[in-house]
Amino acid sequence: MTPRGQPDAHPNTPAATPAGNGSVPTRPPVVVRRLTEADPIPLITALLHRAYARQVSLGLRPLAARQDDDVTRRRCASGECYLAFGEEDPGRPIGVIILNENEPDEGPPWFMRPGVASFSQLAVDPEMQGRGIGQMLLAKVESRAAEAGNQELGLSMAEPDDQLRDFYKRRGYRIVGTWKWPYTNYISLIMSKTVG
Ligand SMILES: CC(C)(COP(=O)(O)OP(=O)(O)OC[C@H]1O[C@@H](n2cnc3c(N)ncnc32)[C@H](O)[C@@H]1OP(=O)(O)O)[C@@H](O)C(=O)NCCC(=O)NCCS
């Protein structure tokens, strides 16, 4: 188990390309660690709004695209929230995910099954997408869910977002149902991956 606030270092290194001087250029490291009380909630809210803007442009109304800081604080505190940070600006979160968020609204039956954990509010700053940071955040909650004895890790995503569905399918998630959350204007796909 990762103690609260302890980072998981990850080199986030692309395919090694030897430089002329024999050294191997790498991207700056990214660390994933648990949210602490010192972390800036407004920066997380702003990151969520930027990341979910693409779904808004598709006509969707995800909560994360419009939630205020109080909602971000409540959501992050209700489960295990992890943040990703780059080395360039170690005080600015560039990614976020919540394991086992305690939702006030009724959730899909799949999430209630014994041995099923779930995650939510996954986002990576659009400027930093495509570098494996989303994969790092997923790997963190998948390993945490397995360590806690779960067999499955579920998620809920906007059904019309084909690109996102394919992102999860390539990472081993399969469709197990649908759900309609009261605060959105779309049906959600419930997907799940065997982790234990
Ligand atoms: C889904 C999301 C978290 C993925 O984060 P990410 O850091 O880009 O993820 P990764 O870098 O691990 O993988 C990105 C994928 O897009 C590809 N990609 C390539 N270039 C890319 C680019 N410029 N921008 C985005 N993705 C790119 C990557 O190759 C990878 O595809 P793969 O499945 O073939 O490996 C991010 O796109 C996001 O924040 N989306 C908006 C919020 C959202 O929809 N969250 C999920 C709600 S359920």
PDB file of N, CA, C and O in Angstrom, residues 87-145:
ATOM      1  N   GLU A  87       7.762  17.162 -13.492  1.00  0.00           N
ATOM      2  CA  GLU A  87       8.912  17.709 -12.782  1.00  0.00           C
ATOM      3  C   GLU A  87       9.042  19.221 -13.004  1.00  0.00           C
ATOM      4  O   GLU A  87       9.545  19.934 -12.135  1.00  0.00           O
ATOM      5  N   GLU A  88       8.556  19.697 -14.164  1.00  0.00           N
ATOM      6  CA  GLU A  88       8.735  21.114 -14.478  1.00  0.00           C
ATOM      7  C   GLU A  88       8.026  21.999 -13.462  1.00  0.00           C
ATOM      8  O   GLU A  88       8.504  23.062 -13.097  1.00  0.00           O
ATOM      9  N   ASP A  89       6.821  21.580 -13.031  1.00  0.00           N
ATOM     10  CA  ASP A  89       6.037  22.388 -12.108  1.00  0.00           C
ATOM     11  C   ASP A  89       5.423  21.453 -11.072  1.00  0.00           C
ATOM     12  O   ASP A  89       4.268  21.030 -11.181  1.00  0.00           O
ATOM     13  N   PRO A  90       6.213  21.100 -10.037  1.00  0.00           N
ATOM     14  CA  PRO A  90       5.772  20.062  -9.101  1.00  0.00           C
ATOM     15  C   PRO A  90       4.567  20.456  -8.252  1.00  0.00           C
ATOM     16  O   PRO A  90       3.999  19.612  -7.559  1.00  0.00           O
ATOM     17  N   GLY A  91       4.135  21.730  -8.312  1.00  0.00           N
ATOM     18  CA  GLY A  91       2.962  22.139  -7.543  1.00  0.00           C
ATOM     19  C   GLY A  91       1.680  22.112  -8.349  1.00  0.00           C
ATOM     20  O   GLY A  91       0.602  22.365  -7.812  1.00  0.00           O
ATOM     21  N   ARG A  92       1.788  21.805  -9.660  1.00  0.00           N
ATOM     22  CA  ARG A  92       0.591  21.867 -10.518  1.00  0.00           C
ATOM     23  C   ARG A  92       0.199  20.463 -10.951  1.00  0.00           C
ATOM     24  O   ARG A  92       0.937  19.811 -11.702  1.00  0.00           O
ATOM     25  N   PRO A  93      -0.964  19.974 -10.494  1.00  0.00           N
ATOM     26  CA  PRO A  93      -1.384  18.630 -10.915  1.00  0.00           C
ATOM     27  C   PRO A  93      -1.634  18.588 -12.422  1.00  0.00           C
ATOM     28  O   PRO A  93      -2.221  19.511 -12.991  1.00  0.00           O
ATOM     29  N   ILE A  94      -1.187  17.503 -13.046  1.00  0.00           N
ATOM     30  CA  ILE A  94      -1.422  17.334 -14.493  1.00  0.00           C
ATOM     31  C   ILE A  94      -2.333  16.132 -14.767  1.00  0.00           C
ATOM     32  O   ILE A  94      -2.675  15.882 -15.916  1.00  0.00           O
ATOM     33  N   GLY A  95      -2.710  15.420 -13.716  1.00  0.00           N
ATOM     34  CA  GLY A  95      -3.624  14.299 -13.889  1.00  0.00           C
ATOM     35  C   GLY A  95      -4.286  13.969 -12.562  1.00  0.00           C
ATOM     36  O   GLY A  95      -3.756  14.295 -11.487  1.00  0.00           O
ATOM     37  N   VAL A  96      -5.462  13.337 -12.645  1.00  0.00           N
ATOM     38  CA  VAL A  96      -6.210  13.011 -11.422  1.00  0.00           C
ATOM     39  C   VAL A  96      -7.063  11.766 -11.658  1.00  0.00           C
ATOM     40  O   VAL A  96      -7.493  11.497 -12.795  1.00  0.00           O
ATOM     41  N   ILE A  97      -7.295  11.007 -10.596  1.00  0.00           N
ATOM     42  CA  ILE A  97      -8.197   9.846 -10.639  1.00  0.00           C
ATOM     43  C   ILE A  97      -8.671   9.563  -9.216  1.00  0.00           C
ATOM     44  O   ILE A  97      -7.935   9.858  -8.252  1.00  0.00           O
ATOM     45  N   ILE A  98      -9.874   9.039  -9.080  1.00  0.00           N
ATOM     46  CA  ILE A  98     -10.387   8.665  -7.749  1.00  0.00           C
ATOM     47  C   ILE A  98     -10.751   7.188  -7.758  1.00  0.00           C
ATOM     48  O   ILE A  98     -11.501   6.727  -8.631  1.00  0.00           O
ATOM     49  N   LEU A  99     -10.223   6.457  -6.788  1.00  0.00           N
ATOM     50  CA  LEU A  99     -10.598   5.056  -6.588  1.00  0.00           C
ATOM     51  C   LEU A  99     -11.699   5.002  -5.537  1.00  0.00           C
ATOM     52  O   LEU A  99     -11.573   5.609  -4.462  1.00  0.00           O
ATOM     53  N   ASN A 100     -12.768   4.297  -5.870  1.00  0.00           N
ATOM     54  CA  ASN A 100     -13.877   4.069  -4.931  1.00  0.00           C
ATOM     55  C   ASN A 100     -14.483   5.363  -4.397  1.00  0.00           C
ATOM     56  O   ASN A 100     -14.650   5.533  -3.177  1.00  0.00           O
ATOM     57  N   GLU A 101     -14.801   6.264  -5.321  1.00  0.00           N
ATOM     58  CA  GLU A 101     -15.531   7.472  -4.929  1.00  0.00           C
ATOM     59  C   GLU A 101     -16.864   7.066  -4.306  1.00  0.00           C
ATOM     60  O   GLU A 101     -17.550   6.160  -4.817  1.00  0.00           O
ATOM     61  N   ASN A 102     -17.219   7.730  -3.219  1.00  0.00           N
ATOM     62  CA  ASN A 102     -18.504   7.468  -2.574  1.00  0.00           C
ATOM     63  C   ASN A 102     -19.524   8.439  -3.165  1.00  0.00           C
ATOM     64  O   ASN A 102     -19.600   9.589  -2.764  1.00  0.00           O
ATOM     65  N   GLU A 103     -20.289   7.969  -4.132  1.00  0.00           N
ATOM     66  CA  GLU A 103     -21.230   8.826  -4.858  1.00  0.00           C
ATOM     67  C   GLU A 103     -22.501   9.028  -4.050  1.00  0.00           C
ATOM     68  O   GLU A 103     -23.056   8.059  -3.529  1.00  0.00           O
ATOM     69  N   PRO A 104     -22.997  10.272  -3.979  1.00  0.00           N
ATOM     70  CA  PRO A 104     -24.274  10.482  -3.289  1.00  0.00           C
ATOM     71  C   PRO A 104     -25.457   9.889  -4.050  1.00  0.00           C
ATOM     72  O   PRO A 104     -26.468   9.535  -3.454  1.00  0.00           O
ATOM     73  N   ASP A 105     -25.324   9.783  -5.389  1.00  0.00           N
ATOM     74  CA  ASP A 105     -26.417   9.240  -6.197  1.00  0.00           C
ATOM     75  C   ASP A 105     -26.294   7.721  -6.302  1.00  0.00           C
ATOM     76  O   ASP A 105     -25.202   7.165  -6.195  1.00  0.00           O
ATOM     77  N   GLU A 106     -27.441   7.093  -6.553  1.00  0.00           N
ATOM     78  CA  GLU A 106     -27.433   5.640  -6.734  1.00  0.00           C
ATOM     79  C   GLU A 106     -26.563   5.287  -7.936  1.00  0.00           C
ATOM     80  O   GLU A 106     -26.666   5.918  -8.995  1.00  0.00           O
ATOM     81  N   GLY A 107     -25.708   4.275  -7.763  1.00  0.00           N
ATOM     82  CA  GLY A 107     -24.802   3.880  -8.831  1.00  0.00           C
ATOM     83  C   GLY A 107     -25.209   2.584  -9.487  1.00  0.00           C
ATOM     84  O   GLY A 107     -26.196   1.949  -9.082  1.00  0.00           O
ATOM     85  N   PRO A 108     -24.473   2.182 -10.517  1.00  0.00           N
ATOM     86  CA  PRO A 108     -24.814   0.958 -11.239  1.00  0.00           C
ATOM     87  C   PRO A 108     -24.652  -0.284 -10.354  1.00  0.00           C
ATOM     88  O   PRO A 108     -23.732  -0.344  -9.538  1.00  0.00           O
ATOM     89  N   PRO A 109     -25.531  -1.278 -10.523  1.00  0.00           N
ATOM     90  CA  PRO A 109     -25.446  -2.486  -9.689  1.00  0.00           C
ATOM     91  C   PRO A 109     -24.068  -3.149  -9.757  1.00  0.00           C
ATOM     92  O   PRO A 109     -23.610  -3.732  -8.768  1.00  0.00           O
ATOM     93  N   TRP A 110     -23.398  -3.043 -10.906  1.00  0.00           N
ATOM     94  CA  TRP A 110     -22.077  -3.685 -11.038  1.00  0.00           C
ATOM     95  C   TRP A 110     -21.118  -3.209  -9.953  1.00  0.00           C
ATOM     96  O   TRP A 110     -20.334  -3.989  -9.403  1.00  0.00           O
ATOM     97  N   PHE A 111     -21.186  -1.908  -9.628  1.00  0.00           N
ATOM     98  CA  PHE A 111     -20.258  -1.347  -8.641  1.00  0.00           C
ATOM     99  C   PHE A 111     -20.549  -1.852  -7.228  1.00  0.00           C
ATOM    100  O   PHE A 111     -19.703  -1.728  -6.346  1.00  0.00           O
ATOM    101  N   MET A 112     -21.768  -2.381  -7.019  1.00  0.00           N
ATOM    102  CA  MET A 112     -22.161  -2.848  -5.681  1.00  0.00           C
ATOM    103  C   MET A 112     -21.756  -4.300  -5.450  1.00  0.00           C
ATOM    104  O   MET A 112     -21.850  -4.812  -4.341  1.00  0.00           O
ATOM    105  N   ARG A 113     -21.350  -4.986  -6.516  1.00  0.00           N
ATOM    106  CA  ARG A 113     -21.026  -6.414  -6.355  1.00  0.00           C
ATOM    107  C   ARG A 113     -19.810  -6.592  -5.457  1.00  0.00           C
ATOM    108  O   ARG A 113     -18.870  -5.807  -5.531  1.00  0.00           O
ATOM    109  N   PRO A 114     -19.801  -7.669  -4.664  1.00  0.00           N
ATOM    110  CA  PRO A 114     -18.607  -7.966  -3.875  1.00  0.00           C
ATOM    111  C   PRO A 114     -17.415  -8.191  -4.811  1.00  0.00           C
ATOM    112  O   PRO A 114     -17.561  -8.790  -5.879  1.00  0.00           O
ATOM    113  N   GLY A 115     -16.269  -7.695  -4.430  1.00  0.00           N
ATOM    114  CA  GLY A 115     -15.063  -7.898  -5.243  1.00  0.00           C
ATOM    115  C   GLY A 115     -14.933  -6.942  -6.403  1.00  0.00           C
ATOM    116  O   GLY A 115     -14.042  -7.103  -7.240  1.00  0.00           O
ATOM    117  N   VAL A 116     -15.824  -5.942  -6.474  1.00  0.00           N
ATOM    118  CA  VAL A 116     -15.737  -4.951  -7.549  1.00  0.00           C
ATOM    119  C   VAL A 116     -15.408  -3.579  -6.955  1.00  0.00           C
ATOM    120  O   VAL A 116     -16.185  -3.047  -6.155  1.00  0.00           O
ATOM    121  N   ALA A 117     -14.261  -3.036  -7.342  1.00  0.00           N
ATOM    122  CA  ALA A 117     -13.917  -1.648  -7.020  1.00  0.00           C
ATOM    123  C   ALA A 117     -14.254  -0.807  -8.246  1.00  0.00           C
ATOM    124  O   ALA A 117     -14.571  -1.350  -9.316  1.00  0.00           O
ATOM    125  N   SER A 118     -14.209   0.504  -8.109  1.00  0.00           N
ATOM    126  CA  SER A 118     -14.472   1.346  -9.278  1.00  0.00           C
ATOM    127  C   SER A 118     -13.630   2.614  -9.189  1.00  0.00           C
ATOM    128  O   SER A 118     -13.151   2.984  -8.110  1.00  0.00           O
ATOM    129  N   PHE A 119     -13.432   3.228 -10.349  1.00  0.00           N
ATOM    130  CA  PHE A 119     -12.741   4.518 -10.345  1.00  0.00           C
ATOM    131  C   PHE A 119     -13.556   5.527 -11.125  1.00  0.00           C
ATOM    132  O   PHE A 119     -14.453   5.176 -11.906  1.00  0.00           O
ATOM    133  N   SER A 120     -13.203   6.803 -10.913  1.00  0.00           N
ATOM    134  CA  SER A 120     -13.941   7.905 -11.553  1.00  0.00           C
ATOM    135  C   SER A 120     -13.037   9.125 -11.645  1.00  0.00           C
ATOM    136  O   SER A 120     -11.912   9.121 -11.129  1.00  0.00           O
ATOM    137  N   GLN A 121     -13.548  10.132 -12.318  1.00  0.00           N
ATOM    138  CA  GLN A 121     -12.888  11.436 -12.442  1.00  0.00           C
ATOM    139  C   GLN A 121     -11.442  11.308 -12.957  1.00  0.00           C
ATOM    140  O   GLN A 121     -10.529  11.975 -12.482  1.00  0.00           O
ATOM    141  N   LEU A 122     -11.248  10.418 -13.915  1.00  0.00           N
ATOM    142  CA  LEU A 122      -9.925  10.319 -14.557  1.00  0.00           C
ATOM    143  C   LEU A 122      -9.771  11.473 -15.545  1.00  0.00           C
ATOM    144  O   LEU A 122     -10.645  11.705 -16.382  1.00  0.00           O
ATOM    145  N   ALA A 123      -8.661  12.179 -15.446  1.00  0.00           N
ATOM    146  CA  ALA A 123      -8.389  13.259 -16.401  1.00  0.00           C
ATOM    147  C   ALA A 123      -6.901  13.543 -16.444  1.00  0.00           C
ATOM    148  O   ALA A 123      -6.198  13.425 -15.436  1.00  0.00           O
ATOM    149  N   VAL A 124      -6.439  13.901 -17.626  1.00  0.00           N
ATOM    150  CA  VAL A 124      -5.058  14.372 -17.829  1.00  0.00           C
ATOM    151  C   VAL A 124      -5.149  15.702 -18.565  1.00  0.00           C
ATOM    152  O   VAL A 124      -5.972  15.854 -19.486  1.00  0.00           O
ATOM    153  N   ASP A 125      -4.332  16.650 -18.129  1.00  0.00           N
ATOM    154  CA  ASP A 125      -4.322  17.964 -18.777  1.00  0.00           C
ATOM    155  C   ASP A 125      -4.135  17.787 -20.280  1.00  0.00           C
ATOM    156  O   ASP A 125      -3.228  17.064 -20.699  1.00  0.00           O
ATOM    157  N   PRO A 126      -4.986  18.414 -21.098  1.00  0.00           N
ATOM    158  CA  PRO A 126      -4.870  18.216 -22.554  1.00  0.00           C
ATOM    159  C   PRO A 126      -3.462  18.456 -23.101  1.00  0.00           C
ATOM    160  O   PRO A 126      -3.014  17.760 -24.006  1.00  0.00           O
ATOM    161  N   GLU A 127      -2.740  19.400 -22.505  1.00  0.00           N
ATOM    162  CA  GLU A 127      -1.364  19.675 -22.965  1.00  0.00           C
ATOM    163  C   GLU A 127      -0.439  18.493 -22.731  1.00  0.00           C
ATOM    164  O   GLU A 127       0.628  18.405 -23.346  1.00  0.00           O
ATOM    165  N   MET A 128      -0.816  17.610 -21.808  1.00  0.00           N
ATOM    166  CA  MET A 128       0.071  16.512 -21.405  1.00  0.00           C
ATOM    167  C   MET A 128      -0.465  15.147 -21.830  1.00  0.00           C
ATOM    168  O   MET A 128       0.080  14.117 -21.430  1.00  0.00           O
ATOM    169  N   GLN A 129      -1.523  15.133 -22.621  1.00  0.00           N
ATOM    170  CA  GLN A 129      -2.103  13.846 -23.013  1.00  0.00           C
ATOM    171  C   GLN A 129      -1.221  13.144 -24.056  1.00  0.00           C
ATOM    172  O   GLN A 129      -0.416  13.778 -24.728  1.00  0.00           O
ATOM    173  N   GLY A 130      -1.409  11.845 -24.173  1.00  0.00           N
ATOM    174  CA  GLY A 130      -0.658  11.062 -25.150  1.00  0.00           C
ATOM    175  C   GLY A 130       0.754  10.726 -24.713  1.00  0.00           C
ATOM    176  O   GLY A 130       1.581  10.307 -25.518  1.00  0.00           O
ATOM    177  N   ARG A 131       1.068  10.910 -23.416  1.00  0.00           N
ATOM    178  CA  ARG A 131       2.420  10.620 -22.902  1.00  0.00           C
ATOM    179  C   ARG A 131       2.418   9.478 -21.905  1.00  0.00           C
ATOM    180  O   ARG A 131       3.388   9.274 -21.182  1.00  0.00           O
ATOM    181  N   GLY A 132       1.292   8.796 -21.799  1.00  0.00           N
ATOM    182  CA  GLY A 132       1.244   7.651 -20.883  1.00  0.00           C
ATOM    183  C   GLY A 132       0.824   8.001 -19.475  1.00  0.00           C
ATOM    184  O   GLY A 132       0.841   7.134 -18.585  1.00  0.00           O
ATOM    185  N   ILE A 133       0.437   9.261 -19.217  1.00  0.00           N
ATOM    186  CA  ILE A 133       0.075   9.648 -17.848  1.00  0.00           C
ATOM    187  C   ILE A 133      -1.279   9.031 -17.467  1.00  0.00           C
ATOM    188  O   ILE A 133      -1.462   8.563 -16.339  1.00  0.00           O
ATOM    189  N   GLY A 134      -2.213   8.998 -18.420  1.00  0.00           N
ATOM    190  CA  GLY A 134      -3.488   8.329 -18.164  1.00  0.00           C
ATOM    191  C   GLY A 134      -3.251   6.866 -17.810  1.00  0.00           C
ATOM    192  O   GLY A 134      -3.857   6.323 -16.872  1.00  0.00           O
ATOM    193  N   GLN A 135      -2.354   6.229 -18.539  1.00  0.00           N
ATOM    194  CA  GLN A 135      -2.021   4.828 -18.264  1.00  0.00           C
ATOM    195  C   GLN A 135      -1.422   4.665 -16.864  1.00  0.00           C
ATOM    196  O   GLN A 135      -1.728   3.711 -16.153  1.00  0.00           O
ATOM    197  N   MET A 136      -0.576   5.611 -16.452  1.00  0.00           N
ATOM    198  CA  MET A 136       0.017   5.553 -15.102  1.00  0.00           C
ATOM    199  C   MET A 136      -1.065   5.626 -14.022  1.00  0.00           C
ATOM    200  O   MET A 136      -1.012   4.910 -13.021  1.00  0.00           O
ATOM    201  N   LEU A 137      -2.022   6.540 -14.232  1.00  0.00           N
ATOM    202  CA  LEU A 137      -3.095   6.695 -13.237  1.00  0.00           C
ATOM    203  C   LEU A 137      -3.949   5.438 -13.179  1.00  0.00           C
ATOM    204  O   LEU A 137      -4.332   4.968 -12.095  1.00  0.00           O
ATOM    205  N   LEU A 138      -4.232   4.862 -14.344  1.00  0.00           N
ATOM    206  CA  LEU A 138      -4.991   3.605 -14.369  1.00  0.00           C
ATOM    207  C   LEU A 138      -4.215   2.495 -13.662  1.00  0.00           C
ATOM    208  O   LEU A 138      -4.788   1.732 -12.878  1.00  0.00           O
ATOM    209  N   ALA A 139      -2.924   2.414 -13.952  1.00  0.00           N
ATOM    210  CA  ALA A 139      -2.112   1.354 -13.334  1.00  0.00           C
ATOM    211  C   ALA A 139      -2.133   1.484 -11.813  1.00  0.00           C
ATOM    212  O   ALA A 139      -2.176   0.478 -11.087  1.00  0.00           O
ATOM    213  N   LYS A 140      -2.124   2.719 -11.329  1.00  0.00           N
ATOM    214  CA  LYS A 140      -2.144   2.938  -9.876  1.00  0.00           C
ATOM    215  C   LYS A 140      -3.432   2.382  -9.257  1.00  0.00           C
ATOM    216  O   LYS A 140      -3.395   1.625  -8.285  1.00  0.00           O
ATOM    217  N   VAL A 141      -4.595   2.744  -9.832  1.00  0.00           N
ATOM    218  CA  VAL A 141      -5.843   2.286  -9.201  1.00  0.00           C
ATOM    219  C   VAL A 141      -6.077   0.794  -9.456  1.00  0.00           C
ATOM    220  O   VAL A 141      -6.664   0.104  -8.618  1.00  0.00           O
ATOM    221  N   GLU A 142      -5.589   0.285 -10.579  1.00  0.00           N
ATOM    222  CA  GLU A 142      -5.724  -1.160 -10.820  1.00  0.00           C
ATOM    223  C   GLU A 142      -4.927  -1.941  -9.771  1.00  0.00           C
ATOM    224  O   GLU A 142      -5.408  -2.939  -9.216  1.00  0.00           O
ATOM    225  N   SER A 143      -3.705  -1.480  -9.473  1.00  0.00           N
ATOM    226  CA  SER A 143      -2.906  -2.226  -8.497  1.00  0.00           C
ATOM    227  C   SER A 143      -3.476  -2.049  -7.091  1.00  0.00           C
ATOM    228  O   SER A 143      -3.518  -2.996  -6.297  1.00  0.00           O
ATOM    229  N   ARG A 144      -3.965  -0.856  -6.779  1.00  0.00           N
ATOM    230  CA  ARG A 144      -4.576  -0.637  -5.463  1.00  0.00           C
ATOM    231  C   ARG A 144      -5.829  -1.508  -5.293  1.00  0.00           C
ATOM    232  O   ARG A 144      -6.064  -2.066  -4.223  1.00  0.00           O
ATOM    233  N   ALA A 145      -6.649  -1.586  -6.349  1.00  0.00           N
ATOM    234  CA  ALA A 145      -7.872  -2.399  -6.266  1.00  0.00           C
ATOM    235  C   ALA A 145      -7.511  -3.867  -6.040  1.00  0.00           C
ATOM    236  O   ALA A 145      -8.135  -4.559  -5.223  1.00  0.00           O
TER     237      ALA A 145
END
